[in-house]
Coordinates of C-alpha atoms and ligand atoms in Angstrom, one line a residue:
X238 CA -0.2 -0.1 -0.2
X239 CA 1.1 3.4 -1.3
X240 CA 3.3 5.0 2.0
X241 CA 1.8 9.0 2.3
X242 CA 4.9 10.8 3.9
X243 CA 5.1 13.6 6.0
X244 CA 6.6 17.3 4.2
X245 CA 9.3 18.4 6.0
X246 CA 11.3 21.9 4.6
X247 CA 9.6 20.2 0.7
X248 CA 10.9 17.0 1.4
X249 CA 8.0 13.5 1.4
X250 CA 9.8 12.5 4.6
X251 CA 9.0 9.5 6.3
X252 CA 9.4 5.5 6.7
X253 CA 6.8 4.2 9.5
X254 CA 2.9 4.6 8.4
X255 CA -0.2 3.9 10.4
X256 CA -3.3 2.6 8.3
X257 CA -6.0 4.8 8.3
X258 CA -9.2 2.8 8.7
X259 CA -12.5 3.1 7.4
X260 CA -15.2 4.0 10.2
X261 CA -18.4 2.4 7.8
X262 CA -16.0 -0.7 7.1
X263 CA -13.0 -1.5 9.4
X264 CA -11.8 -4.0 6.4
X265 CA -11.1 -0.7 4.2
X266 CA -8.3 0.9 4.6
X267 CA -8.3 3.5 3.0
X268 CA -4.0 3.7 3.1
X269 CA -0.8 4.1 5.3
X270 CA 0.4 7.9 6.3
X271 CA 3.6 8.1 7.8
X272 CA 3.6 9.4 11.8
X273 CA 5.9 11.7 12.4
X274 CA 8.5 12.4 15.1
X275 CA 9.4 14.7 18.2
X276 CA 12.5 15.3 16.0
X277 CA 10.9 15.2 12.6
X278 CA 8.3 18.4 14.3
X279 CA 11.5 19.6 15.4
X280 CA 12.9 20.0 11.7
X281 CA 9.6 20.9 10.5
X282 CA 9.5 24.2 12.9
X283 CA 13.2 24.5 12.0
X284 CA 12.4 25.1 8.4
X285 CA 9.5 26.7 8.6
X286 CA 11.5 29.1 10.9
X287 CA 13.9 29.3 7.9
X288 CA 11.7 30.1 5.3
X289 CA 9.8 32.9 7.2
X290 CA 12.0 35.8 6.1
X291 CA 11.8 35.6 2.3
X292 CA 7.7 34.1 2.3
X293 CA 6.9 37.0 5.1
X294 CA 8.2 39.5 1.9
X295 CA 6.6 37.0 -0.8
X296 CA 4.4 39.2 -3.5
X297 CA 0.6 39.5 -3.0
X298 CA 0.4 38.1 -6.3
X299 CA 2.7 35.2 -5.6
X300 CA 0.3 34.3 -2.8
X301 CA -3.2 34.5 -4.1
X302 CA -1.8 32.8 -7.4
X303 CA -0.8 29.8 -5.0
X304 CA -4.1 29.8 -3.2
X305 CA -6.3 30.7 -5.9
X306 CA -4.6 27.3 -7.4
X307 CA -5.4 25.4 -4.2
X308 CA -9.3 26.7 -4.4
X309 CA -9.0 25.4 -7.8
X310 CA -7.8 22.0 -7.7
X311 CA -9.8 21.5 -4.6
X312 CA -13.2 22.2 -6.1
X313 CA -12.0 20.2 -9.3
X314 CA -11.5 17.4 -7.5
X315 CA -14.8 17.6 -4.9
X316 CA -16.1 14.1 -5.7
X317 CA -13.2 12.2 -5.1
X318 CA -11.8 13.8 -2.1
X319 CA -15.4 13.9 -0.4
X320 CA -15.3 10.5 -1.2
X321 CA -11.9 10.3 0.7
X322 CA -13.5 12.4 3.6
X323 CA -16.6 10.5 3.5
X324 CA -14.2 6.8 4.2
X325 CA -11.8 8.6 6.6
X326 CA -14.5 10.2 8.8
X327 CA -17.7 8.8 8.0
X328 CA -20.0 11.8 7.5
X329 CA -22.5 11.1 5.0
X330 CA -20.9 11.6 1.0
X331 CA -22.7 14.7 0.8
X332 CA -21.8 15.6 3.8
X333 CA -18.0 15.0 2.5
X334 CA -18.8 16.5 -0.5
X335 CA -20.0 19.6 0.9
X336 CA -17.4 20.1 2.8
X337 CA -14.7 19.6 0.4
X338 CA -16.5 22.8 -1.8
X339 CA -16.2 24.7 1.3
X340 CA -12.5 24.2 1.7
X341 CA -12.5 25.4 -1.4
X342 CA -14.6 28.5 -1.3
X343 CA -12.0 29.3 1.8
X344 CA -9.0 28.9 -0.2
X345 CA -10.7 31.1 -2.6
X346 CA -11.4 33.6 -0.2
X347 CA -7.9 34.0 1.4
X348 CA -6.9 34.6 -2.6
X349 CA -8.8 37.3 -2.8
X350 CA -8.0 38.3 0.6
X351 CA -4.0 38.3 -0.1
X352 CA -4.9 41.0 -2.6
X353 CA -6.9 43.2 -0.2
X354 CA -4.0 43.1 2.5
X355 CA -4.4 47.3 3.9
X356 CA -3.6 49.2 6.3
X357 CA -4.0 52.8 8.2
X358 CA -2.6 56.3 7.3
X359 CA -4.1 58.5 10.6
X360 CA -2.3 62.1 11.4
X361 CA -0.3 62.3 14.9
X362 CA -2.1 64.5 17.4
X363 CA 1.8 66.0 16.9
X364 CA 2.1 68.2 13.9
X365 CA 4.2 67.2 11.7
X366 CA 4.6 64.0 12.5
X367 CA 2.4 60.8 10.2
X368 CA 1.6 57.7 11.2
X369 CA 0.8 54.5 9.2
X370 CA -0.8 51.0 10.9
X371 CA 0.1 48.3 9.2
X372 CA -0.6 44.5 9.3
X373 CA 2.7 42.2 9.3
X374 CA 2.7 38.5 9.5
X375 CA 3.5 36.2 12.8
X376 CA 6.4 33.9 12.3
X377 CA 5.8 30.6 12.1
X378 CA 2.9 29.4 12.8
X379 CA 1.5 25.6 14.3
X380 CA -1.6 24.9 13.3
X381 CA -2.9 21.4 14.8
X382 CA -7.0 20.1 13.9
X383 CA -9.2 17.2 15.0
X384 CA -10.7 14.5 13.3
X385 CA -14.5 15.5 12.3
X386 CA -13.9 18.2 10.1
X387 CA -11.4 17.0 8.1
X388 CA -10.7 19.5 5.4
X389 CA -12.6 22.3 6.1
X390 CA -10.8 22.6 9.7
X391 CA -7.4 22.5 8.1
X392 CA -8.1 24.9 5.1
X393 CA -9.6 27.6 7.6
X394 CA -6.0 27.9 9.3
X395 CA -4.1 26.5 6.9
X396 CA -5.4 29.0 4.0
X397 CA -5.4 32.0 6.3
X398 CA -2.0 30.9 7.9
X399 CA -0.5 31.3 4.4
X400 CA -2.2 34.5 2.8
X401 CA -1.1 36.8 5.3
X402 CA 2.9 35.9 5.3
X403 CA 3.1 33.5 8.1
X404 CA 5.4 29.8 7.7
X405 CA 3.6 26.6 8.8
X406 CA 3.7 23.7 10.8
X407 CA 0.4 21.3 10.5
X408 CA -0.5 18.8 12.9
X409 CA -4.3 17.0 11.5
X410 CA -5.9 15.4 14.1
X411 CA -4.7 11.0 13.4
X412 CA -7.4 9.3 12.5
X413 CA -8.0 12.0 9.3
X414 CA -5.0 12.3 7.6
X415 CA -6.0 11.5 3.9
X416 CA -7.7 14.9 3.2
X417 CA -5.1 17.0 5.7
X418 CA -2.4 14.9 3.5
X419 CA -4.4 15.9 0.2
X420 CA -4.7 19.7 0.7
X421 CA -0.9 19.7 1.8
X422 CA 0.2 18.1 -1.6
X423 CA -2.5 20.4 -4.1
X424 CA 0.1 23.5 -2.0
X425 CA 3.0 21.8 -2.4
X426 CA 2.0 21.5 -6.3
X427 CA 1.1 24.7 -6.7
X428 CA 4.0 26.6 -6.0
X429 CA 4.7 26.8 -2.5
X430 CA 8.6 27.5 -1.3
X431 CA 10.0 24.8 0.4
X432 CA 9.3 25.2 4.0
X433 CA 7.3 27.3 4.0
X434 CA 4.0 24.8 4.8
X435 CA 5.2 21.7 7.1
X436 CA 3.3 18.3 7.3
X437 CA 3.7 16.0 10.4
X438 CA 1.1 13.7 10.9
X439 CA 0.9 11.7 14.3
X440 CA 0.2 11.3 18.1
X441 CA -0.6 14.8 19.5
X442 CA 1.2 14.4 22.7
X443 CA 4.3 13.8 20.4
X444 CA 4.5 15.6 17.7
X445 CA 1.7 18.2 19.0
X446 CA 3.5 19.0 21.7
X447 CA 6.8 19.5 20.2
X448 CA 4.8 21.8 18.6
X449 CA 3.6 23.6 21.9
X450 CA 7.6 23.1 22.9
X451 CA 9.1 24.9 21.2
X452 CA 10.4 28.9 21.6
X453 CA 10.3 29.3 17.7
X454 CA 6.4 28.4 17.5
X455 CA 5.1 32.1 17.5
X456 CA 1.5 31.0 17.3
X457 CA -1.0 27.8 17.7
X458 CA -4.3 27.7 16.7
X459 CA -6.3 24.9 18.0
X460 CA -9.4 23.3 17.5
X461 CA -10.4 19.9 19.7
X462 CA -11.2 19.3 23.4
X463 CA -10.6 21.6 25.7
X464 CA -8.5 19.2 27.9
X465 CA -5.9 19.6 25.3
X466 CA -7.3 23.1 24.4
X467 CA -6.1 24.2 28.7
X468 CA -2.8 22.5 27.7
X469 CA -2.2 24.3 24.2
X470 CA -2.7 27.7 26.8
X471 CA -0.2 26.7 29.5
X472 CA 2.6 26.4 27.1
X473 CA 1.5 29.3 24.8
X474 CA 1.7 31.5 27.9
X475 CA 4.6 30.2 29.1
X476 CA 6.6 30.6 25.5
X477 CA 4.9 34.1 25.2
X478 CA 3.1 32.9 22.3
X479 CA -0.3 34.1 20.5
X480 CA -2.5 31.5 20.8
X481 CA -6.2 30.6 19.6
X482 CA -8.7 27.8 20.4
X483 CA -11.6 26.3 19.2
X484 CA -13.4 24.0 21.6
X485 CA -16.2 22.2 22.9
X486 CA -20.4 22.5 22.9
X487 CA -22.6 22.1 24.9
X488 CA -25.3 24.3 22.4
X489 CA -29.1 24.6 23.4
X490 CA -31.8 24.5 20.5
X491 CA -35.1 26.6 22.3
X492 CA -38.6 25.7 21.0
X493 CA -41.2 28.1 21.7
X494 CA -45.2 27.7 21.5
X495 CA -45.2 29.7 18.7
X496 CA -42.8 27.5 16.5
X497 CA -43.6 26.4 13.7
X498 CA -43.8 22.8 14.0
X499 CA -41.8 21.3 11.0
X500 CA -39.0 23.8 11.0
X501 CA -38.2 23.1 14.3
X502 CA -37.9 19.2 14.0
X503 CA -36.3 19.5 11.1
X504 CA -33.9 22.4 12.9
X505 CA -33.9 19.9 15.6
X506 CA -33.1 17.0 14.0
X507 CA -30.5 18.4 11.7
X508 CA -28.4 20.2 14.8
X509 CA -28.7 16.9 17.2
X510 CA -27.8 14.0 15.0
X511 CA -26.6 15.2 11.0
X512 CA -23.1 14.8 10.6
X513 CA -23.6 11.5 13.1
X514 CA -23.6 14.5 16.1
X515 CA -20.2 15.0 15.6
X516 CA -20.2 18.9 15.0
X517 CA -18.9 21.3 18.0
X518 CA -22.0 23.4 17.2
X519 CA -24.8 20.0 17.3
X520 CA -27.4 21.1 19.3
X521 CA -27.4 18.0 22.8
X522 CA -30.0 20.6 24.3
X523 CA -33.1 21.0 23.1
X524 CA -35.4 23.7 25.7
X525 CA -39.1 23.1 24.7
X526 CA -41.9 25.3 26.3
X527 CA -44.6 23.2 27.5
X528 CA -47.3 24.6 25.4
X529 CA -46.0 22.5 22.5
X530 CA -43.5 20.0 24.1
X531 CA -45.8 16.8 23.5
X532 CA -46.0 17.7 19.9
X533 CA -42.8 18.3 19.8
X534 CA -41.4 15.1 21.1
X535 CA -43.8 12.8 18.4
X536 CA -43.0 14.9 15.5
X537 CA -39.5 14.3 16.5
X538 CA -40.0 10.3 16.9
X539 CA -42.2 9.8 13.5
X540 CA -38.9 11.6 12.1
X541 CA -36.4 9.9 13.5
X542 CA -37.6 6.9 12.1
X543 CA -37.2 8.4 8.7
X544 CA -33.5 8.4 9.1
X545 CA -31.4 5.9 7.0
X546 CA -27.8 4.7 9.4
X547 CA -26.1 3.5 6.8
X548 CA -22.4 2.8 5.4
X549 CA -21.6 6.9 4.2
X550 CA -20.5 6.0 1.0
X551 CA -23.8 4.4 0.2
X552 CA -26.3 6.6 -1.5
X553 CA -29.4 7.2 0.7
X554 CA -27.8 7.4 4.0
X555 CA -28.6 9.8 6.5
X556 CA -26.4 9.6 9.0
X557 CA -23.4 7.3 8.8
X558 CA -21.4 5.8 11.9
X559 CA -19.7 7.2 14.7
X560 CA -15.9 8.1 13.9
X561 CA -14.5 4.8 15.6
X562 CA -14.5 2.7 19.0
X563 CA -13.2 4.5 21.4
X564 CA -16.1 7.1 20.5
X565 CA -18.9 4.8 19.9
X566 CA -17.7 3.7 23.5
X567 CA -18.3 7.1 25.2
X568 CA -21.4 7.2 23.1
X569 CA -23.4 4.5 24.7
X570 CA -21.8 5.3 28.3
X571 CA -23.5 8.1 28.4
X572 CA -26.8 6.9 26.9
X573 CA -26.2 5.1 30.2
X574 CA -25.6 7.8 32.4
X575 CA -29.0 9.4 31.0
X576 CA -30.9 6.5 32.2
X577 CA -29.4 6.1 35.0
X578 CA -29.6 9.8 36.1
X579 CA -33.8 9.2 35.5
X580 CA -34.1 11.0 31.5
X581 CA -36.3 8.8 30.1
X582 CA -34.6 6.9 26.5
X583 CA -37.4 8.1 24.3
X584 CA -36.0 7.3 20.5
X585 CA -33.0 5.6 19.1
X586 CA -29.9 4.8 21.2
X587 CA -28.6 1.1 20.0
X588 CA -25.8 -0.4 18.6
X589 CA -27.1 -1.9 15.6
X590 CA -25.1 -4.0 12.5
X591 CA -24.9 -3.2 9.1
X592 CA -23.4 -5.6 5.6
X593 CA -20.5 -4.0 6.6
X594 CA -18.5 -4.1 10.4
X595 CA -18.9 -0.4 11.4
X596 CA -19.5 1.8 14.7
X597 CA -23.1 2.5 13.8
X598 CA -25.2 4.0 16.7
X599 CA -29.5 4.6 16.2
X600 CA -29.8 8.7 16.7
X601 CA -30.9 8.7 21.3
X602 CA -33.7 11.5 22.4
X603 CA -34.1 11.3 25.8
X604 CA -37.0 13.7 27.3
X605 CA -37.7 14.6 31.0
X606 CA -34.2 15.4 31.5
X607 CA -33.2 18.1 33.6
X608 CA -30.7 20.5 32.6
X609 CA -28.3 19.7 35.9
X610 CA -27.9 16.2 34.4
X611 CA -24.2 14.9 32.9
X612 CA -25.7 14.6 29.6
X613 CA -27.2 17.9 30.0
X614 CA -24.1 19.3 30.9
X615 CA -21.1 17.4 29.4
X616 CA -20.4 17.6 25.6
X617 CA -20.8 14.1 24.4
X618 CA -20.2 14.8 20.9
X619 CA -22.7 11.9 19.1
X620 CA -26.0 11.4 18.2
X621 CA -27.6 11.9 21.6
X622 CA -29.7 15.0 22.5
X623 CA -32.1 15.5 25.5
X624 CA -35.4 17.4 25.5
X625 CA -36.0 19.8 28.4
X626 CA -39.2 20.6 28.9
X627 CA -39.3 24.5 30.1
X628 CA -42.9 26.7 31.3
X629 CA -42.1 29.7 29.1
X630 CA -39.3 31.6 26.8
X631 CA -37.5 33.5 29.7
X632 CA -36.7 29.5 31.7
X633 CA -35.7 28.9 28.3
X634 CA -33.5 31.5 27.7
X635 CA -31.9 31.3 31.4
X636 CA -31.8 27.6 30.7
X637 CA -29.9 27.8 27.2
X638 CA -27.3 30.0 29.5
X639 CA -26.7 27.8 32.1
X640 CA -23.6 26.2 30.7
X641 CA -19.7 26.3 30.5
X642 CA -19.8 26.8 27.3
X643 CA -21.1 29.3 24.2
X644 CA -20.3 28.6 20.6
X645 CA -24.2 28.2 19.1
X646 CA -27.1 28.9 20.3
X647 CA -30.6 28.2 18.1
X648 CA -34.7 29.5 18.8
X649 CA -37.6 28.1 16.8
X650 CA -39.9 30.5 16.8
X651 CA -42.5 32.8 14.9
X652 CA -42.0 35.8 17.3
X653 CA -40.0 38.8 16.1
X654 CA -39.7 39.7 19.4
X655 CA -38.2 36.8 21.4
X656 CA -35.9 36.3 18.6
X657 CA -34.8 39.7 18.7
X658 CA -34.2 39.7 22.1
X659 CA -32.8 35.7 21.9
X660 CA -30.0 37.4 19.6
X661 CA -29.0 40.5 21.4
X662 CA -28.9 37.8 25.4
X663 CA -27.7 34.6 24.2
X664 CA -24.4 33.8 25.8
X665 CA -23.1 32.4 22.1
X666 CA -20.5 33.4 19.4
X667 CA -23.7 33.1 17.0
X668 CA -27.2 32.7 17.0
X669 CA -29.5 31.0 14.7
X670 CA -33.0 31.8 14.6
X671 CA -34.9 29.1 12.7
X672 CA -31.7 27.4 11.3
X673 CA -30.0 24.4 12.9
X674 CA -26.8 25.1 15.5
X675 CA -24.7 23.7 12.8
X676 CA -24.1 25.6 9.5
X677 CA -22.1 28.2 8.8
X678 CA -20.9 30.6 6.2
X679 CA -17.4 30.9 5.0
X680 CA -16.8 34.5 5.0
X681 CA -18.0 35.1 8.3
X682 CA -16.4 35.2 11.9
X683 CA -16.9 31.8 13.4
X684 CA -16.1 31.3 17.0
X685 CA -17.9 30.8 20.3
X686 CA -17.6 32.4 24.0
X687 CA -17.1 30.5 27.7
X688 CA -15.7 27.4 27.6
X689 CA -15.6 27.4 24.1
X690 CA -13.4 29.7 22.7
X691 CA -10.6 31.6 23.3
X692 CA -9.0 34.5 21.6
X693 CA -9.7 35.8 18.0
X694 CA -12.2 35.1 15.8
X695 CA -11.5 32.3 13.0
X696 CA -12.8 32.7 8.8
X697 CA -13.7 35.6 6.8
X698 CA -11.9 39.2 7.3
X699 CA -11.8 38.9 10.6
X700 CA -9.1 36.0 10.8
X701 CA -6.7 38.9 10.2
X702 CA -6.8 39.6 13.5
X703 CA -4.6 36.2 14.7
X704 CA -2.9 35.8 11.7
X705 CA -1.0 39.0 11.9
X706 CA 0.6 41.1 14.0
X707 CA 0.2 45.0 14.0
X708 CA 2.5 47.9 13.7
X709 CA 2.3 51.5 14.3
X710 CA 5.1 53.7 12.6
X711 CA 5.5 57.1 13.3
X712 CA 7.2 59.7 10.6
X713 CA 8.5 62.9 11.1
X714 CA 7.5 64.9 8.3
Ligands
NAD81 P1 -8.0 16.7 20.9 O1 -8.1 17.2 21.6 O2 -8.6 14.9 21.6 O3 -7.2 16.3 19.6 C1 -7.7 17.5 18.4 C2 -5.9 17.9 18.7 O4 -5.3 17.8 19.3 C3 -5.1 16.8 17.4 O5 -5.1 17.0 16.4 C4 -4.4 15.9 18.1 O6 -3.9 15.3 18.1 C5 -4.3 17.1 19.0 N1 -3.4 16.6 20.3 C6 -3.5 15.6 21.7 N2 -3.5 15.7 22.5 C7 -2.0 16.8 22.3 C8 -0.8 17.7 23.7 N3 -0.6 17.0 24.5 N4 -0.2 18.6 22.8 C9 -0.7 18.7 21.3 N5 -1.6 18.7 20.6 C10 -2.5 17.6 21.1 O7 -9.3 16.2 19.7 P2 -10.5 15.4 18.9 O8 -11.1 14.4 19.7 O9 -9.8 15.4 17.7 O10 -12.2 16.7 18.8 C11 -12.4 16.7 18.7 C12 -13.3 18.1 19.9 O11 -12.9 19.0 19.3 C13 -14.5 17.7 20.4 O12 -14.7 18.5 21.5 C14 -15.2 18.8 19.8 O13 -15.7 20.2 19.9 C15 -13.9 20.0 18.9 N6 -14.3 21.0 18.0 C16 -14.4 21.9 18.4 C17 -14.8 23.3 17.4 C18 -14.8 24.6 17.9 O14 -14.8 25.3 16.4 N7 -15.3 24.7 18.5 C19 -14.7 22.4 15.4 C20 -14.6 21.0 15.8 C21 -14.0 20.3 17.3

């Protein structure tokens, strides 16, 4: 089987391979992917450091051209790369292709941003002096990504890092190296100079840790779990480096008595179960007022009966497998915890078999849950949601905000008054009205509050805040 190697200083290197296995069919091995050592990570950091002076001063047309060529190739290969994504992560083919197109659009957006770099010229309070405010690249950026968006998250970190003139050491999640390898290969062939982008696939505790420990990494952008995020933060403070964290969620979706029932059910099913519930923006707390509660639960049950859970690559599948055995164990453990805590497992929650050996789980819906139960407070990261019954809008808002997280918050209502109030008062980085809590645009800021995020926003023009440092220059006229 072909070995997909790491890219260090413009050379493909590595001999040791680890199998990348399809969660829809564990007999299907996608390929072997090299596993980097701590020394490889150090070599990658040294290469990125050496490449920084030239790349940070490279022309904007060169950066534009490389990012645009990458965007075009990703979009031209959307079916093949989308299939690779679904095969390694387990989201459906439609979701895999959609995410691949998204990655292409992100590269296209930042290709454009490279041509729009600008500063400000401001008069001084002291006559005869001029002031220029410019943005400069930060230096070597470390990129650490999770498994649940194998191409979109790498794209929304790698594209702005390169656009603004930084060099990169990129460590994708162990479970999904395929899409990351593919976009690094495309960028490399698109003409990136040696050392500007380095790929080090491997273990977080080895490769990721070497990045955290290096004084030569000036910024780290991380998406993943709260526990690892805290390590990134502590190490970054130690090295006085810039860092940005996108972590977990426990996103609420409020359904009010005046909601359009079909809009509410569609948005809730999508939020809780699509992409197998493995989205940081997924909703696992459905907060429902008492006038619509019973009708909502019955309609959810009907809608869930129609969901097809099967091989991600099969036509007609709505929900693919859970990503691996460890995550499946976590999901079933929480289903047991919910029952022990006194919530009622109203629908689903069974581990099921299909034609191929994979990690298949029926989406689970609890009712009679409270917001204090562990299933309402801790991130499960699977197709498991709980309905919490509340009296009215005020209680719904209070429950929605009563969480350590603050990524996305949704509401289903036909009341302009409540929608407007919710947009203003939801304690979250993103608010959705009559829409699923997950599903965002690529040209606007993404990120959360409280325990979900730290640092400036990702995506859109707001990305510049993290990937650049501001310089203020004074000149005597
Ligand atoms: P994880 O924290 O286990 O791993 C994330 C990355 O960190 C991986 O590349 C891993 O190898 C690396 N890592 C692990 N230990 C490390 C260490 N000691 N030093 C440096 N790097 C290390 O998370 P995961 O299981 O891959 O992803 C799931 C989590 O990601 C969920 O909690 C989910 O909510 C979160 N997530 C958040 C967002 C968001 O934008 N807020 C988006 C997607 C996923």
